[in-house]
Amino acid sequence: MLRVHNPLIFLNRMSGTTVAQMPQLLDKGNIKKFLDSFDTILTDCDGVIWAGDEVIDRSNEALNYLRSLGKKVFYVTNNSTKTRKEYATKFGTLGFTASQEEIVGASYVMAQYLKQKQFNKKVYVIGTSGITRELDNVNIKHTEVGPDPCPENVISLRDSIHLDPEVGAVVVGFDGHFSFPKIMRASSYLANPDVLFIATNTDERFPVSNMNLVFPGTGAIVRSVETAAERKAVVVGKPSPLMYEVISKENNLDPKRTIMIGDRGNTDILFGRNCGLTTLLVLSGVTALEDVKSWVASDDSEKHSLLSDYYLPTLGNILDLVK
Ligand SMILES: [Mg+2]
């Protein structure tokens, strides 16, 4: 057996397949060793610390406790609907300590990405003001967000849609007003291979509890545009390592002394692993223990790459383990 990437995954040389082990449940026996193993925490927000506007099980107290031990905390979210400044207000209201510099959202990273490329044209935006305000912060021009409704006669769009020659990038984030004319505009701009194509994230769904409804995520919108454009977007959100690169560059982080906490295997945990971080899955959001067990049992090495090093029912449970 040969160790590969994740210490929980072993390569069986005979069969060429990987064999995975269950992540370790944090308990009173291993909590001290775990807490001593890192200085910096990156944590996801939706499904880890809050669900909508509700704090999940003492997550604010748990993070304050970790701060009291001297740990640095960064909030890393794929949600593109708020700017860092707007997030800072929400954190304060819900009892979290957070400065703007500690909040890294997909919209912020997208704007930094364009700035680093010295982009000086205009951005066609499918999204919300969370995106346009971050573009304003780096002085990049953009189209306005909001409804772009489809006329009764779709064919009439052929005459009514006029492309702006200034547009040099298409950015796609969450947009409750997503519509047929928006796919048409975006894919028409993207017919020019020089036009940049950026997505904030490809999350399939939002974590919504106590509902029988599916709340589609940004991924559903991005895939629509990709299909019509016949191009793939550059994704700045997790699991892409771009977010870590932005935080690491500004704060000089050591990946060996950094952990990633998240509620989703295919974004948070995969992101942590892509960046060489220790990973902690909490079961208060999208990924359930049954999912983890099925990934362990699977022959598919891609499923194994979604497995964390540790898991806990909720982040607040840390408080029970250190009593
Ligand atoms: Mg989440």
Coordinates of C-alpha atoms and ligand atoms in Angstrom, one line a residue:
M1 CA 0.0 0.0 0.0
L2 CA 1.3 3.4 -0.9
R3 CA 0.2 6.6 0.7
V4 CA -1.3 9.2 -1.7
H5 CA -2.4 12.8 -1.2
N6 CA -4.8 12.2 1.7
P7 CA -3.4 10.2 4.6
L8 CA -6.8 8.4 4.7
I9 CA -6.4 7.0 1.2
F10 CA -4.1 4.2 0.3
L11 CA -3.3 3.0 -3.2
N12 CA -3.6 -0.8 -3.6
R13 CA -0.7 -1.6 -6.0
M14 CA -2.2 -5.0 -7.0
S15 CA -5.6 -3.6 -8.2
G16 CA -4.6 0.0 -8.9
T17 CA -7.6 1.1 -7.0
T18 CA -7.6 3.3 -3.9
V19 CA -8.9 2.2 -0.5
A20 CA -10.3 4.9 1.7
Q21 CA -10.8 5.2 5.5
M22 CA -13.5 7.0 7.4
P23 CA -12.5 10.5 8.6
Q24 CA -11.7 10.6 12.3
L25 CA -14.5 11.8 14.6
L26 CA -13.1 14.5 16.9
D27 CA -13.6 13.5 20.5
K28 CA -12.2 14.2 24.0
G29 CA -9.3 11.8 23.2
N30 CA -7.9 13.6 20.1
I31 CA -9.1 17.2 20.5
K32 CA -5.9 18.5 22.1
K33 CA -3.7 17.1 19.4
F34 CA -6.1 18.5 16.8
L35 CA -6.1 22.0 18.4
D36 CA -2.3 22.0 18.7
S37 CA -1.9 21.1 15.0
F38 CA -2.9 24.5 13.5
D39 CA -2.6 28.3 13.8
T40 CA -4.9 29.4 11.1
I41 CA -8.6 28.5 10.4
L42 CA -10.3 28.9 7.1
T43 CA -14.0 28.3 7.5
D44 CA -17.0 28.2 5.1
C45 CA -20.1 30.1 6.2
D46 CA -23.4 28.7 4.8
G47 CA -24.1 25.3 6.5
V48 CA -21.1 25.7 9.0
I49 CA -21.6 28.9 11.0
W50 CA -25.0 29.9 9.8
A51 CA -28.1 28.8 7.9
G52 CA -29.6 31.9 6.3
D53 CA -29.8 34.4 9.2
E54 CA -29.7 31.8 12.0
V55 CA -26.5 30.9 13.8
I56 CA -25.8 27.1 13.7
D57 CA -25.3 25.5 17.2
R58 CA -23.0 28.0 19.1
S59 CA -20.7 28.3 16.1
N60 CA -20.0 31.9 17.1
E61 CA -18.9 30.9 20.6
A62 CA -16.8 28.0 19.1
L63 CA -14.9 30.5 16.8
N64 CA -14.5 32.9 19.7
Y65 CA -13.0 30.1 21.8
L66 CA -10.6 29.2 19.0
R67 CA -9.6 32.9 18.7
S68 CA -8.9 32.9 22.5
L69 CA -6.4 30.2 21.8
G70 CA -4.6 32.5 19.4
K71 CA -5.9 31.0 16.2
K72 CA -6.4 33.3 13.2
V73 CA -9.8 33.0 11.5
F74 CA -10.7 33.6 7.8
Y75 CA -14.2 33.2 6.5
V76 CA -14.1 31.7 3.0
T77 CA -17.4 31.7 1.1
N78 CA -18.5 30.9 -2.4
N79 CA -21.6 33.0 -1.9
S80 CA -21.3 36.0 -4.3
T81 CA -24.4 37.9 -3.1
K82 CA -22.7 40.2 -0.6
T83 CA -19.5 42.3 -0.6
R84 CA -17.0 41.9 2.2
K85 CA -18.3 45.1 3.8
E86 CA -21.9 43.7 3.7
Y87 CA -20.7 40.4 5.2
A88 CA -18.9 42.2 8.0
T89 CA -22.2 43.8 9.0
K90 CA -23.9 40.4 9.0
F91 CA -21.1 38.8 11.1
G92 CA -21.4 41.5 13.7
T93 CA -25.2 41.2 13.9
L94 CA -25.0 37.4 14.5
G95 CA -22.3 37.7 17.2
F96 CA -19.2 36.8 15.2
T97 CA -15.9 38.7 15.4
A98 CA -14.9 39.5 11.8
S99 CA -13.0 42.4 10.1
Q100 CA -13.3 42.9 6.4
E101 CA -9.8 41.6 5.9
E102 CA -10.9 38.2 7.4
I103 CA -13.8 37.8 4.9
V104 CA -12.9 36.3 1.6
G105 CA -16.0 35.9 -0.7
A106 CA -16.1 34.7 -4.3
S107 CA -17.0 38.2 -5.6
Y108 CA -14.0 39.7 -3.9
V109 CA -11.6 37.1 -5.3
M110 CA -13.2 37.5 -8.8
A111 CA -12.5 41.3 -8.6
Q112 CA -8.9 40.7 -7.4
Y113 CA -8.4 38.2 -10.3
L114 CA -9.4 40.7 -12.9
K115 CA -7.3 43.4 -11.2
Q116 CA -4.3 41.2 -11.3
K117 CA -4.9 40.7 -15.0
Q118 CA -4.9 44.5 -15.4
F119 CA -8.3 44.1 -17.0
N120 CA -9.4 47.5 -18.4
K121 CA -12.6 46.8 -20.4
K122 CA -16.2 46.3 -19.2
V123 CA -17.7 43.3 -17.5
Y124 CA -21.1 41.8 -18.5
V125 CA -22.5 40.6 -15.2
I126 CA -25.0 37.9 -14.5
G127 CA -25.3 38.2 -10.7
T128 CA -26.2 40.7 -8.0
S129 CA -24.8 43.9 -6.5
G130 CA -22.4 41.7 -4.4
I131 CA -20.4 41.4 -7.7
T132 CA -20.8 44.9 -9.1
R133 CA -19.8 46.6 -5.9
E134 CA -16.6 44.5 -5.6
L135 CA -15.9 45.5 -9.3
D136 CA -16.5 49.2 -8.3
N137 CA -14.0 48.7 -5.5
V138 CA -11.3 47.9 -8.0
N139 CA -12.5 50.6 -10.6
I140 CA -13.7 48.1 -13.2
K141 CA -16.6 49.1 -15.4
H142 CA -19.6 46.7 -15.6
T143 CA -23.2 46.3 -16.8
E144 CA -26.1 46.8 -14.3
V145 CA -27.7 43.8 -12.6
G146 CA -31.5 43.2 -12.2
P147 CA -34.3 41.8 -14.4
D148 CA -33.8 41.2 -18.1
P149 CA -37.1 39.6 -18.9
C150 CA -37.9 37.5 -22.0
P151 CA -40.4 38.8 -24.5
E152 CA -43.4 36.7 -25.6
N153 CA -41.7 36.3 -29.0
V154 CA -38.2 35.0 -28.3
I155 CA -37.2 35.6 -32.0
S156 CA -37.7 39.3 -31.5
L157 CA -34.5 39.3 -29.3
R158 CA -32.6 39.0 -32.5
D159 CA -33.4 42.6 -33.2
S160 CA -33.6 44.0 -29.7
I161 CA -30.3 42.7 -28.2
H162 CA -27.3 44.9 -29.1
L163 CA -23.9 43.9 -27.9
D164 CA -21.6 46.4 -26.2
P165 CA -18.2 46.4 -27.9
E166 CA -16.6 47.6 -24.7
V167 CA -17.4 44.2 -22.9
G168 CA -14.2 42.2 -22.4
A169 CA -15.4 39.7 -19.7
V170 CA -18.5 37.8 -18.6
V171 CA -18.8 37.1 -14.9
V172 CA -21.5 34.7 -13.7
G173 CA -22.6 34.5 -10.1
F174 CA -25.9 33.8 -8.3
D175 CA -28.8 35.7 -10.1
G176 CA -32.4 35.3 -9.0
H177 CA -33.3 37.2 -12.3
F178 CA -31.5 34.7 -14.5
S179 CA -33.3 34.6 -17.9
F180 CA -33.1 33.5 -21.5
P181 CA -32.0 37.0 -22.7
K182 CA -29.1 36.8 -20.2
I183 CA -27.9 33.5 -21.5
M184 CA -28.2 34.9 -25.0
R185 CA -26.2 38.1 -24.2
A186 CA -23.5 36.2 -22.2
S187 CA -23.0 33.4 -24.8
S188 CA -22.9 36.0 -27.6
Y189 CA -20.1 38.0 -25.9
L190 CA -18.3 34.7 -25.3
A191 CA -18.4 33.8 -29.0
N192 CA -15.3 36.1 -29.0
P193 CA -12.5 33.9 -27.7
D194 CA -10.7 37.0 -26.3
V195 CA -13.6 37.7 -23.9
L196 CA -12.8 36.3 -20.4
F197 CA -15.3 33.9 -18.8
I198 CA -15.4 33.8 -15.0
A199 CA -17.8 32.1 -12.6
T200 CA -17.9 32.8 -8.9
N201 CA -18.6 29.2 -8.0
T202 CA -20.4 26.1 -9.3
D203 CA -22.3 25.0 -6.2
E204 CA -25.3 22.9 -7.3
R205 CA -27.7 24.0 -4.5
F206 CA -28.0 26.2 -1.4
P207 CA -28.3 24.4 1.9
V208 CA -31.9 25.0 2.9
S209 CA -33.2 23.2 5.9
N210 CA -36.8 22.1 6.7
M211 CA -38.0 22.4 3.1
N212 CA -39.1 20.0 0.4
L213 CA -37.8 22.4 -2.2
V214 CA -34.5 22.4 -4.1
F215 CA -32.9 25.9 -4.0
P216 CA -30.7 25.9 -7.2
G217 CA -27.2 27.3 -6.8
T218 CA -24.9 29.3 -9.0
G219 CA -23.7 26.1 -10.7
A220 CA -27.1 25.7 -12.4
I221 CA -26.7 29.1 -13.9
V222 CA -23.0 28.7 -14.9
R223 CA -23.7 25.4 -16.7
S224 CA -26.5 27.0 -18.7
V225 CA -24.1 29.7 -20.0
E226 CA -21.3 27.2 -20.5
T227 CA -23.6 25.0 -22.6
A228 CA -24.7 27.9 -24.9
A229 CA -21.2 29.4 -25.1
E230 CA -19.6 26.1 -25.7
R231 CA -16.8 27.2 -23.3
K232 CA -15.8 26.5 -19.7
A233 CA -15.7 29.2 -17.1
V234 CA -12.7 29.9 -14.9
V235 CA -14.1 29.2 -11.5
V236 CA -12.7 31.4 -8.7
G237 CA -14.6 29.9 -5.8
K238 CA -13.9 26.6 -3.9
P239 CA -12.6 24.0 -4.8
S240 CA -10.4 26.2 -7.0
P241 CA -7.2 27.1 -5.0
L242 CA -7.5 30.8 -6.1
M243 CA -9.2 31.8 -2.9
Y244 CA -6.4 30.3 -0.8
E245 CA -3.8 32.0 -3.0
V246 CA -5.4 35.4 -2.3
I247 CA -5.5 34.9 1.5
S248 CA -2.1 33.2 1.6
K249 CA -0.4 36.0 -0.4
E250 CA -1.8 38.7 1.9
N251 CA -1.2 36.8 5.2
N252 CA 1.8 34.6 4.5
L253 CA 0.1 31.3 5.6
D254 CA 1.7 28.0 6.2
P255 CA -0.6 25.3 4.7
K256 CA 0.8 22.7 7.1
R257 CA -0.5 24.8 10.1
T258 CA -3.8 25.7 8.4
I259 CA -7.2 23.9 8.6
M260 CA -10.2 24.2 6.4
I261 CA -13.7 23.7 8.0
G262 CA -16.7 23.1 5.7
D263 CA -20.0 21.3 5.2
R264 CA -19.5 20.2 1.6
G265 CA -17.2 17.5 0.3
N266 CA -17.0 18.7 -3.3
T267 CA -16.2 22.3 -2.5
D268 CA -14.8 22.9 1.0
I269 CA -13.0 19.6 1.6
L270 CA -11.7 19.2 -1.9
F271 CA -10.6 22.9 -1.7
G272 CA -8.7 22.2 1.5
R273 CA -7.1 19.1 0.0
N274 CA -6.2 21.0 -3.2
C275 CA -4.4 23.5 -1.1
G276 CA -2.6 21.0 1.2
L277 CA -4.6 21.9 4.3
T278 CA -6.0 19.7 7.1
T279 CA -9.7 19.3 6.7
L280 CA -12.7 19.2 9.1
L281 CA -16.2 18.3 7.9
V282 CA -19.2 19.4 9.9
L283 CA -22.5 17.7 9.3
S284 CA -24.7 20.7 9.8
G285 CA -25.0 21.6 6.1
V286 CA -25.0 19.8 2.7
T287 CA -22.9 16.7 3.2
A288 CA -24.4 14.0 5.5
L289 CA -22.7 11.1 7.3
E290 CA -24.3 8.7 4.8
D291 CA -22.6 10.5 1.9
V292 CA -19.2 10.2 3.7
K293 CA -19.8 6.4 4.2
S294 CA -20.8 5.9 0.6
W295 CA -17.6 7.8 -0.6
V296 CA -15.5 5.6 1.7
A297 CA -17.2 2.4 0.2
S298 CA -16.9 3.7 -3.4
D299 CA -14.2 2.4 -5.8
D300 CA -14.1 5.8 -7.4
S301 CA -10.9 7.7 -6.4
E302 CA -12.7 11.0 -7.2
K303 CA -15.1 10.2 -4.4
H304 CA -12.2 9.5 -2.0
S305 CA -10.9 13.0 -2.7
L306 CA -14.0 14.5 -1.0
L307 CA -13.1 12.8 2.3
S308 CA -11.9 15.0 5.2
D309 CA -9.3 14.2 7.8
Y310 CA -11.8 14.8 10.7
Y311 CA -15.5 15.3 11.2
L312 CA -17.9 16.6 13.8
P313 CA -21.7 16.9 13.9
T314 CA -21.5 20.7 14.4
L315 CA -18.7 23.3 14.9
G316 CA -20.2 24.1 18.3
N317 CA -19.4 20.6 19.4
I318 CA -15.8 21.7 19.9
L319 CA -17.0 23.5 23.1
D320 CA -18.3 20.2 24.5
L321 CA -15.0 18.5 23.9
V322 CA -12.8 21.0 25.7
K323 CA -15.0 21.3 28.9
Ligands
MG1 MG -21.3 25.7 2.9

